XYZ file of N, CA, C and O in Angstrom:
784
model
N -13.079 -2.482 -20.775
C -12.080 -1.685 -20.182
C -12.775 -0.920 -18.808
O -13.659 -0.049 -19.283
N -12.425 -0.971 -17.634
C -13.102 -0.350 -16.555
C -12.706 1.116 -16.679
O -11.495 1.492 -16.946
N -13.677 1.896 -16.190
C -13.382 3.313 -16.356
C -12.780 3.785 -14.975
O -12.362 4.999 -14.708
N -13.008 3.000 -13.858
C -12.434 3.347 -12.598
C -11.991 1.919 -11.923
O -12.469 0.842 -12.237
N -11.050 1.962 -11.051
C -10.556 0.962 -10.479
C -10.157 1.449 -9.067
O -9.573 2.496 -8.752
N -10.288 0.546 -7.873
C -9.842 0.617 -6.563
C -8.878 -0.309 -6.194
O -9.177 -1.567 -6.268
N -7.639 0.240 -5.665
C -6.808 -0.766 -5.125
C -6.608 -0.593 -3.555
O -6.430 0.631 -3.193
N -6.745 -1.679 -2.960
C -6.556 -1.753 -1.463
C -4.882 -2.204 -1.226
O -4.698 -3.268 -1.756
N -4.266 -1.672 -0.100
C -3.177 -2.283 0.425
C -3.457 -3.416 1.272
O -4.627 -3.494 1.642
N -2.501 -4.322 1.478
C -2.712 -5.601 2.337
C -2.589 -5.298 3.750
O -3.453 -5.227 4.553
N -1.137 -5.279 3.992
C -0.812 -5.033 5.415
C -1.082 -3.744 6.061
O -0.916 -2.665 5.607
N -1.901 -3.758 7.244
C -2.402 -2.766 7.883
C -3.531 -2.104 7.292
O -3.941 -0.920 7.804
N -4.092 -2.629 6.333
C -5.347 -2.028 5.685
C -6.345 -3.267 5.797
O -7.311 -3.155 6.454
N -6.178 -4.324 4.969
C -6.904 -5.612 4.931
C -6.666 -6.451 6.093
O -7.639 -7.117 6.549
N -5.484 -6.399 6.624
C -5.009 -7.097 7.637
C -4.081 -6.413 8.606
O -3.384 -5.562 8.098
N -4.120 -6.867 9.991
C -3.241 -6.271 10.815
C -1.981 -7.202 10.980
O -2.185 -8.385 10.721
N -0.873 -6.679 11.304
C 0.321 -7.616 11.519
C 1.377 -6.868 12.518
O 1.295 -5.516 12.718
N 2.232 -7.595 12.975
C 3.364 -7.133 13.663
C 4.581 -7.835 13.421
O 4.612 -9.100 13.781
N 5.618 -7.286 12.810
C 6.734 -8.042 12.601
C 7.349 -8.474 13.908
O 8.234 -9.536 13.991
N 7.299 -7.884 15.009
C 7.962 -8.359 16.347
C 7.515 -9.697 16.574
O 8.251 -10.575 17.186
N 6.275 -10.055 16.197
C 5.808 -11.434 16.468
C 6.556 -12.415 15.696
O 6.870 -13.428 16.253
N 6.804 -12.080 14.484
C 7.604 -12.938 13.656
C 8.994 -13.026 14.333
O 9.608 -14.249 14.339
N 9.658 -12.000 14.725
C 10.915 -12.096 15.284
C 10.731 -12.884 16.708
O 11.632 -14.002 16.891
N 9.786 -12.888 17.551
C 9.648 -13.622 18.599
C 9.520 -15.101 18.276
O 10.029 -16.054 19.145
N 8.739 -15.339 17.373
C 8.328 -16.727 16.972
C 9.547 -17.691 16.485
O 9.958 -18.608 16.729
N 10.305 -16.859 15.675
C 11.577 -17.410 14.987
C 12.678 -17.540 16.105
O 13.324 -18.700 16.060
N 12.716 -16.651 16.887
C 13.679 -16.694 18.056
C 13.444 -17.954 18.846
O 14.244 -18.744 19.327
N 12.071 -18.144 19.072
C 11.654 -19.322 19.997
C 12.028 -20.770 19.281
O 12.637 -21.549 20.045
N 11.706 -20.838 17.999
C 11.998 -22.189 17.556
C 13.453 -22.372 17.081
O 13.882 -23.632 17.071
N 14.162 -21.284 16.915
C 15.554 -21.490 16.614
C 16.483 -21.480 17.745
O 17.628 -21.845 17.620
N 15.910 -21.032 18.897
C 16.798 -20.932 20.103
C 17.796 -19.804 19.899
O 18.987 -20.024 20.530
N 17.527 -18.832 19.217
C 18.541 -17.810 19.039
C 17.915 -16.447 19.662
O 16.655 -16.191 19.700
N 18.817 -15.425 19.986
C 18.270 -14.024 20.621
C 17.466 -13.427 19.533
O 17.809 -13.480 18.338
N 16.419 -12.637 20.136
C 15.643 -11.925 19.254
C 16.357 -10.773 18.443
O 16.081 -10.409 17.237
N 17.491 -10.218 19.078
C 18.369 -9.278 18.519
C 18.870 -9.859 17.114
O 19.122 -9.135 16.096
N 19.408 -11.117 17.217
C 19.980 -11.778 15.983
C 18.867 -12.035 14.973
O 19.224 -11.703 13.747
N 17.735 -12.380 15.363
C 16.669 -12.616 14.321
C 16.316 -11.382 13.753
O 16.145 -11.311 12.426
N 16.194 -10.270 14.325
C 15.926 -8.971 13.759
C 17.074 -8.471 12.904
O 16.630 -8.072 11.669
N 18.151 -8.792 13.032
C 19.378 -8.443 12.273
C 19.270 -9.358 10.952
O 19.576 -8.844 9.847
N 19.266 -10.640 11.200
C 19.191 -11.643 10.030
C 18.187 -11.377 8.951
O 18.154 -11.262 7.810
N 16.735 -11.089 9.406
C 15.679 -11.229 8.627
C 15.407 -9.791 8.066
O 15.098 -9.457 6.909
N 15.534 -8.751 8.942
C 14.924 -7.337 8.684
C 16.120 -6.464 8.304
O 16.138 -5.782 7.407
N 17.040 -6.291 9.160
C 18.108 -5.368 9.192
C 19.132 -5.676 7.925
O 19.639 -4.906 7.395
N 19.078 -7.110 7.517
C 19.993 -7.338 6.587
C 19.332 -7.323 5.236
O 20.064 -7.571 4.191
N 18.062 -6.830 5.150
C 17.367 -6.657 3.855
C 16.908 -8.158 3.330
O 16.436 -8.101 2.114
N 17.066 -9.111 3.934
C 16.645 -10.421 3.525
C 15.136 -10.424 3.249
O 14.698 -10.972 2.104
N 14.371 -9.943 4.212
C 12.860 -9.815 4.016
C 12.523 -9.081 2.879
O 11.662 -9.456 2.007
N 13.260 -7.841 2.581
C 12.871 -7.083 1.405
C 13.180 -7.875 0.068
O 12.584 -7.745 -0.918
N 14.294 -8.572 0.231
C 14.582 -9.414 -1.050
C 13.655 -10.459 -1.362
O 13.288 -10.768 -2.450
N 13.203 -11.056 -0.256
C 12.082 -12.076 -0.456
C 10.902 -11.464 -1.015
O 10.166 -11.946 -1.878
N 10.503 -10.202 -0.449
C 9.260 -9.415 -0.983
C 9.498 -8.958 -2.383
O 8.326 -8.667 -3.108
N 10.647 -8.854 -2.791
C 10.912 -8.333 -4.193
C 10.930 -9.437 -5.094
O 11.263 -9.448 -6.379
N 10.902 -10.679 -4.701
C 11.011 -11.995 -5.441
C 12.305 -12.314 -5.865
O 12.531 -13.060 -6.796
N 13.379 -11.650 -5.149
C 14.877 -11.909 -5.548
C 15.315 -13.366 -4.951
O 16.360 -13.797 -5.398
N 14.460 -13.702 -3.999
C 14.891 -15.182 -3.369
C 13.521 -15.909 -3.276
O 12.559 -15.423 -3.112
N 13.420 -17.291 -3.475
C 12.301 -18.019 -3.327
C 12.161 -18.355 -1.908
O 13.028 -18.074 -0.989
N 11.044 -18.885 -1.407
C 10.730 -19.341 0.001
C 11.847 -20.276 0.389
O 12.264 -20.201 1.654
N 12.156 -21.282 -0.392
C 13.214 -22.106 0.075
C 14.626 -21.424 0.363
O 15.295 -21.815 1.197
N 15.058 -20.459 -0.558
C 16.317 -19.915 -0.576
C 16.238 -18.902 0.705
O 17.257 -18.774 1.408
N 15.029 -18.169 0.841
C 14.892 -17.565 2.184
C 15.165 -18.458 3.461
O 15.934 -17.940 4.307
N 14.516 -19.485 3.556
C 14.645 -20.318 4.815
C 16.068 -20.856 4.830
O 16.542 -20.917 5.893
N 16.811 -21.148 3.713
C 18.122 -21.590 3.685
C 19.056 -20.444 4.187
O 20.010 -20.702 4.969
N 18.905 -19.424 3.854
C 19.636 -18.183 4.217
C 19.461 -18.059 5.668
O 20.398 -17.518 6.475
N 18.279 -18.058 6.284
C 17.841 -17.815 7.691
C 18.781 -19.014 8.493
O 19.330 -18.623 9.465
N 18.589 -20.222 8.007
C 19.327 -21.287 8.499
C 20.883 -21.053 8.689
O 21.417 -21.308 9.639
N 21.334 -20.686 7.506
C 22.878 -20.273 7.548
C 23.265 -19.328 8.545
O 24.124 -19.512 9.147
N 22.477 -18.175 8.390
C 22.759 -16.993 9.222
C 22.537 -17.421 10.746
O 23.314 -16.878 11.747
N 21.697 -18.306 11.216
C 21.505 -18.616 12.575
C 22.191 -19.796 12.984
O 21.954 -20.167 14.125
N 22.877 -20.500 11.995
C 23.517 -21.719 12.170
C 22.587 -22.855 12.904
O 22.787 -23.418 13.831
N 21.426 -22.911 12.226
C 20.339 -23.824 12.541
C 20.052 -24.664 11.519
O 20.344 -24.539 10.547
N 19.175 -25.673 11.617
C 18.769 -26.616 10.605
C 17.179 -26.875 10.693
O 16.763 -27.956 10.721
N 16.490 -25.789 10.821
C 15.080 -25.837 10.984
C 14.449 -26.146 9.506
O 14.957 -25.802 8.491
N 13.355 -26.985 9.457
C 12.697 -27.220 8.253
C 12.183 -25.832 7.756
O 11.786 -25.022 8.493
N 12.189 -25.630 6.311
C 11.659 -24.533 5.701
C 10.285 -24.117 6.010
O 10.039 -23.058 6.439
N 9.500 -25.147 6.351
C 8.033 -24.896 6.656
C 7.942 -24.316 7.985
O 6.932 -23.399 8.128
N 8.783 -24.683 8.949
C 8.700 -24.022 10.233
C 9.157 -22.524 10.365
O 8.611 -21.752 10.959
N 10.207 -22.243 9.435
C 10.681 -21.005 9.346
C 9.580 -20.061 8.642
O 9.140 -18.922 9.173
N 9.026 -20.621 7.695
C 7.943 -19.786 6.965
C 6.637 -19.512 7.754
O 6.060 -18.568 7.823
N 6.339 -20.531 8.517
C 5.166 -20.559 9.583
C 5.522 -19.457 10.464
O 4.692 -18.572 11.008
N 6.697 -19.542 11.083
C 7.001 -18.360 12.252
C 7.066 -17.003 11.760
O 6.533 -16.127 12.478
N 7.405 -16.857 10.381
C 7.393 -15.468 9.934
C 6.019 -15.072 9.460
O 5.817 -13.972 9.283
N 5.123 -15.923 9.142
C 3.790 -15.701 8.533
C 2.747 -15.635 9.562
O 1.746 -14.930 9.299
N 2.759 -16.351 10.554
C 1.626 -16.377 11.675
C 1.636 -15.103 12.457
O 1.808 -15.122 13.794
N 1.561 -13.950 11.760
C 1.595 -12.727 12.527
C 0.483 -11.749 12.000
O 0.326 -10.496 12.579
N -0.459 -12.290 11.316
C -1.600 -11.511 10.864
C -2.904 -11.658 11.510
O -3.312 -12.791 12.066
N -3.752 -10.679 11.557
C -5.098 -10.831 12.002
C -6.007 -10.158 11.049
O -5.546 -9.059 10.462
N -7.303 -10.478 10.772
C -8.181 -9.910 9.795
C -8.564 -8.401 10.444
O -8.880 -8.263 11.519
N -8.687 -7.496 9.502
C -9.172 -6.106 9.863
C -10.614 -6.153 9.383
O -11.063 -5.789 8.265
N -11.496 -6.550 10.229
C -12.896 -6.911 9.949
C -13.687 -5.695 9.603
O -14.589 -5.540 8.943
N -13.157 -4.385 10.165
C -13.815 -3.234 9.968
C -13.649 -2.796 8.519
O -14.478 -1.896 7.952
N -12.677 -3.240 7.731
C -12.580 -2.941 6.440
C -13.655 -3.460 5.528
O -13.811 -2.902 4.298
N -14.390 -4.332 6.036
C -15.466 -4.941 5.093
C -16.427 -3.874 4.628
O -17.051 -4.154 3.504
N -16.818 -3.056 5.484
C -17.797 -1.851 4.977
C -17.278 -1.185 3.845
O -18.151 -0.837 2.860
N -16.055 -0.932 3.595
C -15.350 -0.158 2.693
C -15.361 -1.081 1.329
O -15.727 -0.621 0.149
N -14.952 -2.457 1.509
C -15.016 -3.327 0.323
C -16.424 -3.495 -0.112
O -16.679 -3.419 -1.502
N -17.398 -3.589 0.798
C -18.899 -3.668 0.390
C -19.435 -2.439 -0.414
O -20.146 -2.639 -1.367
N -18.942 -1.354 0.031
C -19.330 -0.142 -0.665
C -18.804 -0.145 -2.106
O -19.626 0.275 -2.984
N -17.488 -0.412 -2.289
C -16.971 -0.532 -3.696
C -17.672 -1.620 -4.441
O -18.199 -1.345 -5.603
N -17.847 -2.685 -3.881
C -18.555 -3.782 -4.662
C -19.966 -3.442 -5.018
O -20.295 -3.743 -6.135
N -20.707 -2.716 -4.159
C -21.931 -2.359 -4.483
C -22.113 -1.308 -5.656
O -23.120 -1.131 -6.270
N -21.009 -0.631 -5.766
C -20.987 0.437 -6.753
C -20.575 0.035 -8.166
O -20.758 0.698 -9.234
N -20.097 -1.308 -8.167
C -19.722 -1.940 -9.568
C -18.408 -1.582 -9.806
O -18.048 -2.070 -11.035
N -17.567 -0.966 -9.091
C -16.183 -0.683 -9.470
C -15.311 -1.801 -9.244
O -15.556 -2.397 -8.163
N -14.373 -2.038 -10.060
C -13.559 -3.136 -9.962
C -12.456 -3.030 -8.853
O -11.998 -1.817 -8.521
N -12.164 -4.037 -8.130
C -11.237 -3.936 -6.941
C -9.944 -4.736 -7.044
O -9.982 -5.770 -7.965
N -8.845 -4.240 -6.661
C -7.646 -4.985 -6.546
C -6.847 -4.933 -5.381
O -7.256 -4.040 -4.540
N -5.889 -5.664 -5.104
C -4.887 -5.780 -3.876
C -3.604 -5.351 -4.564
O -3.155 -5.843 -5.461
N -2.953 -4.333 -3.922
C -1.617 -3.756 -4.351
C -0.798 -3.865 -3.046
O -1.098 -3.205 -2.076
N 0.118 -4.749 -3.020
C 0.837 -5.137 -1.724
C 2.319 -5.506 -1.996
O 2.681 -6.304 -2.898
N 3.139 -4.953 -1.073
C 4.461 -5.332 -0.891
C 4.362 -6.611 0.127
O 4.117 -6.503 1.251
N 4.628 -7.793 -0.516
C 4.370 -8.991 0.307
C 5.328 -10.185 -0.159
O 5.809 -10.017 -1.421
N 5.356 -11.304 0.468
C 6.160 -12.374 0.048
C 5.264 -13.522 -0.133
O 4.096 -13.591 0.335
N 5.880 -14.587 -0.833
C 4.899 -15.783 -1.004
C 4.510 -16.443 0.239
O 3.187 -16.691 0.287
N 5.074 -16.617 1.267
C 4.746 -17.260 2.480
C 3.666 -16.544 3.155
O 2.754 -17.057 3.605
N 3.738 -15.197 3.223
C 2.646 -14.282 3.839
C 1.450 -14.497 3.079
O 0.453 -14.615 3.751
N 1.436 -14.306 1.678
C 0.264 -14.395 0.863
C -0.386 -15.683 1.135
O -1.620 -15.742 1.230
N 0.509 -16.728 0.946
C -0.252 -18.057 1.036
C -1.037 -18.361 2.598
O -1.947 -18.878 2.551
N -0.246 -17.923 3.516
C -0.695 -18.056 4.818
C -2.158 -17.245 4.989
O -2.982 -17.889 5.698
N -2.006 -16.044 4.567
C -3.261 -15.213 4.831
C -4.484 -15.930 3.914
O -5.707 -16.090 4.463
N -4.174 -16.332 2.657
C -5.348 -17.010 2.060
C -5.872 -18.352 2.564
O -7.008 -18.497 2.489
N -5.005 -19.001 3.067
C -5.330 -20.123 3.762
C -6.394 -20.065 4.989
O -7.172 -20.884 5.200
N -6.370 -18.813 5.435
C -7.230 -18.567 6.504
C -8.765 -18.329 6.048
O -9.651 -18.286 6.884
N -8.847 -17.978 4.919
C -10.183 -17.822 4.135
C -10.989 -16.852 5.066
O -12.195 -16.914 5.389
N -10.356 -15.569 5.369
C -11.070 -14.521 6.089
C -11.904 -13.809 5.072
O -11.753 -13.860 3.846
N -12.955 -13.175 5.666
C -14.141 -12.664 4.796
C -13.752 -11.549 3.886
O -14.447 -11.176 2.977
N -12.640 -10.955 4.080
C -12.238 -9.860 3.212
C -11.461 -10.433 1.892
O -11.173 -9.630 1.051
N -11.415 -11.671 1.839
C -10.729 -12.224 0.586
C -11.790 -13.057 0.023
O -12.072 -13.939 0.422
N -11.965 -12.807 -1.298
C -12.934 -13.642 -2.144
C -12.808 -13.245 -3.445
O -11.977 -12.565 -3.945
N -13.860 -13.727 -4.314
C -13.743 -13.701 -5.776
C -13.663 -12.214 -6.566
O -13.742 -11.914 -7.683
N -14.143 -11.212 -5.622
C -14.438 -9.804 -6.127
C -13.027 -9.140 -6.334
O -13.058 -8.156 -7.166
N -11.996 -9.620 -5.907
C -10.579 -9.061 -6.350
C -10.364 -9.532 -7.743
O -9.815 -10.549 -7.928
N -10.431 -8.546 -8.673
C -10.143 -8.768 -10.096
C -8.708 -8.769 -10.391
O -8.291 -9.449 -11.258
N -7.859 -8.205 -9.620
C -6.387 -8.045 -9.695
C -5.626 -8.175 -8.370
O -6.288 -7.530 -7.404
N -4.574 -8.833 -8.180
C -3.729 -8.916 -7.005
C -2.304 -8.688 -7.560
O -1.724 -9.526 -8.327
N -1.767 -7.423 -7.349
C -0.574 -6.933 -7.683
C 0.358 -7.234 -6.389
O 0.361 -6.402 -5.686
N 1.218 -8.179 -6.496
C 2.002 -8.472 -5.321
C 3.521 -8.405 -5.757
O 3.941 -8.843 -6.694
N 4.267 -7.642 -4.792
C 5.596 -7.310 -5.060
C 6.402 -8.539 -5.358
O 7.330 -8.307 -6.398
N 6.427 -9.698 -4.750
C 7.200 -10.821 -5.028
C 7.007 -11.324 -6.449
O 7.784 -11.994 -7.148
N 5.766 -11.191 -6.897
C 5.462 -11.681 -8.348
C 5.874 -10.862 -9.354
O 6.318 -11.168 -10.445
N 5.773 -9.557 -9.220
C 6.215 -8.628 -10.240
C 7.628 -8.192 -10.133
O 8.165 -7.370 -10.917
N 8.249 -8.517 -9.165
C 9.601 -8.087 -8.810
C 9.863 -6.529 -8.708
O 10.746 -6.044 -9.129
N 9.057 -5.978 -8.010
C 9.026 -4.521 -7.657
C 8.088 -4.170 -6.592
O 7.260 -4.694 -6.309
N 8.737 -3.248 -5.597
C 8.094 -2.956 -4.487
C 7.664 -1.521 -4.366
O 8.396 -0.479 -5.008
N 6.472 -1.032 -3.741
C 6.081 0.243 -3.491
C 7.184 0.814 -2.620
O 7.843 0.085 -1.689
N 7.717 2.084 -2.736
C 7.081 3.045 -3.740
C 7.862 3.362 -5.032
O 7.575 4.246 -5.689
N 8.476 2.288 -5.535
C 9.255 2.372 -6.838
C 8.169 2.350 -7.907
O 7.041 1.643 -7.853
N 8.395 2.801 -9.028
C 7.532 3.056 -10.224
C 6.918 1.889 -10.766
O 5.754 1.741 -11.150
N 7.745 0.779 -10.855
C 7.345 -0.508 -11.518
C 6.032 -1.022 -11.076
O 5.261 -1.376 -11.991
N 5.887 -1.169 -9.760
C 4.608 -1.911 -9.532
C 3.457 -1.016 -9.679
O 2.233 -1.666 -10.031
N 3.502 0.273 -9.622
C 2.391 1.172 -9.987
C 2.067 1.051 -11.425
O 0.757 1.105 -11.835
N 3.137 0.885 -12.349
C 2.887 0.728 -13.802
C 2.136 -0.584 -14.054
O 1.236 -0.490 -14.879
N 2.412 -1.582 -13.325
C 1.700 -2.856 -13.487
C 0.457 -2.767 -13.151
O -0.612 -3.197 -13.820
N 0.150 -2.039 -11.907
C -1.339 -1.851 -11.524
C -2.120 -1.030 -12.688
O -3.363 -1.502 -12.824
N -1.560 -0.006 -13.108
C -2.286 0.683 -14.323
C -2.658 -0.307 -15.486
O -3.668 -0.268 -16.133
N -1.570 -1.086 -15.816
C -1.880 -1.980 -16.997
C -2.779 -3.014 -16.756
O -3.748 -3.306 -17.665
N -2.862 -3.604 -15.464
C -3.813 -4.565 -15.088
C -5.294 -3.979 -14.849
O -6.278 -4.747 -15.284
N -5.342 -2.707 -14.424
C -6.659 -2.172 -14.210
C -7.284 -1.661 -15.618
O -8.543 -1.376 -15.593
N -6.445 -1.296 -16.570
C -6.797 -0.723 -17.780
C -7.114 0.685 -17.623
O -7.875 1.176 -18.565
N -6.640 1.386 -16.664
C -6.903 2.815 -16.449
C -5.759 3.382 -15.712
O -4.964 2.561 -15.155
N -5.758 4.798 -15.560
C -4.624 5.394 -14.880
C -5.062 6.660 -14.332
O -6.144 7.110 -14.633
N -4.079 7.349 -13.697
C -4.485 8.594 -13.086
C -5.645 8.645 -12.116
O -5.614 7.851 -11.408
N -6.379 9.745 -12.336
C -7.528 9.988 -11.312
C -8.614 8.808 -11.294
O -9.426 8.874 -10.410
N -8.492 8.012 -12.355
C -9.482 6.887 -12.473
C -9.172 5.693 -11.495
O -9.941 4.940 -11.425
N -7.853 5.853 -10.856
C -7.538 4.890 -9.943
C -7.670 5.420 -8.451
O -7.149 6.444 -8.262
N -8.392 4.681 -7.618
C -8.295 5.029 -6.135
C -7.287 4.001 -5.455
O -7.751 3.024 -5.707
N -6.602 4.585 -4.531
C -5.777 3.791 -3.780
C -5.565 4.173 -2.251
O -5.583 5.246 -2.072
N -5.745 3.260 -1.414
C -5.471 3.313 -0.003
C -4.386 2.535 0.573
O -4.243 1.347 0.249
N -3.468 3.130 1.380
C -2.299 2.515 1.872
C -2.033 3.246 3.254
O -2.406 4.302 3.408
N -1.373 2.349 4.115
C -1.171 3.020 5.433
C 0.264 3.726 5.398
O 0.395 4.478 6.404
N 0.987 3.547 4.513
C 2.362 4.291 4.334
C 2.272 5.500 3.607
O 2.018 5.494 2.386
N 2.830 6.615 4.096
C 2.962 7.849 3.421
C 3.780 7.864 2.101
O 3.253 8.533 1.059
N 4.932 7.104 2.055
C 5.728 7.120 1.011
C 5.074 6.358 -0.186
O 5.056 6.782 -1.412
N 4.198 5.392 0.088
C 3.492 4.665 -1.025
C 2.288 5.505 -1.560
O 2.178 5.557 -2.721
N 1.697 6.196 -0.690
C 0.689 7.231 -1.044
C 1.187 8.362 -1.875
O 0.665 8.673 -2.930
N 2.469 8.768 -1.600
C 3.131 10.006 -2.250
C 3.456 9.510 -3.751
O 3.320 10.277 -4.735
N 3.861 8.249 -3.817
C 4.203 7.708 -5.244
C 2.829 7.599 -6.008
O 2.943 7.911 -7.158
N 1.845 7.229 -5.436
C 0.602 7.028 -6.166
C 0.094 8.518 -6.650
O -0.530 8.753 -7.685
N 0.196 9.415 -5.555
C -0.077 10.884 -5.954
C 0.550 11.469 -7.201
O 0.050 12.186 -7.907
N 1.945 11.127 -7.204
C 2.768 11.506 -8.383
C 2.238 10.976 -9.704
O 2.570 11.756 -10.745
N 1.507 9.962 -9.632
C 0.925 9.456 -11.006
C -0.503 9.815 -11.210
O -1.018 9.489 -12.121
N -0.950 10.722 -10.379
C -2.282 11.387 -10.517
C -3.497 10.485 -9.908
O -4.596 10.877 -10.243
N -3.075 9.372 -9.149
C -4.091 8.542 -8.585
C -4.938 9.440 -7.485
O -4.333 10.088 -6.732
N -6.133 9.043 -7.267
C -6.790 9.576 -6.114
C -6.460 8.561 -4.933
O -6.323 7.322 -5.184
N -6.091 9.079 -3.880
C -5.574 8.330 -2.674
C -6.166 8.684 -1.377
O -6.763 9.761 -1.135
N -6.021 7.845 -0.439
C -6.224 8.053 0.995
C -5.255 7.258 1.935
O -4.993 6.005 1.742
N -4.622 8.136 2.596
C -3.523 7.614 3.614
C -4.344 7.045 4.583
O -4.906 7.596 5.580
N -4.394 5.657 4.634
C -5.297 4.968 5.599
C -4.972 5.162 7.096
O -3.909 5.061 7.427
N -6.131 5.455 7.708
C -6.039 5.617 9.064
C -6.960 4.779 9.795
O -6.706 4.243 11.031
N -8.139 4.767 9.168
C -9.350 3.925 9.978
C -10.351 3.596 8.864
O -10.368 4.312 7.905
N -10.913 2.557 9.062
C -11.977 2.062 8.077
C -13.143 2.998 7.930
O -13.629 3.189 6.806
N -13.576 3.715 9.036
C -14.678 4.464 8.926
C -14.473 5.698 8.053
O -15.349 6.280 7.287
N -13.165 6.242 8.216
C -12.668 7.470 7.459
C -12.619 7.083 6.025
O -12.803 7.960 5.072
N -12.146 5.856 5.824
C -11.952 5.275 4.359
C -13.271 5.316 3.694
O -13.498 5.700 2.525
N -14.436 4.904 4.362
C -15.552 4.738 3.816
C -16.022 6.108 3.395
O -16.696 6.367 2.225
N -15.909 7.139 4.165
C -16.367 8.463 3.885
C -15.604 9.102 2.645
O -16.157 9.701 1.979
N -14.174 8.693 2.637
C -13.289 9.218 1.565
C -13.890 8.598 0.161
O -13.855 9.387 -0.878
């Protein structure tokens, strides 16, 4: 059982992303206004339901097609919403530091199946066999900052409280971890994370 564990957030920590890119790309292939795409995918809570595992990838695509009155292949919809990421190469210094210390690492992320698979397919250098746990919202059907996903993290890490270090770009997710006694860093830059 590890005595310490470090969890990294995915979006805006390990990788950069912009939801507006998804809106633009889906608008282009569907031939529908960006305002409608924003409403259908994000303002309707569809993306949140997808990231919580309440709908599958096929169901997500079907709901998009229904709402947009389109008949796009599911693969095209999923690519449009997923090709929004770039690697955060600066984070490698922090990962290497933890790896060198011998402390176990994990990823704790609110994400959906399409995003996760798209990112892994890129084989970017921050993704490798050193991640002993990946706690993903769509798999555990719970999203940060709700309690459930943090409980899963503790169970999988085999430790809790101050023995877990967590970095995330969102203040509400950090606050939820703080309430559990975790050591945290509200992510701002890779250099500051290394110092922390």
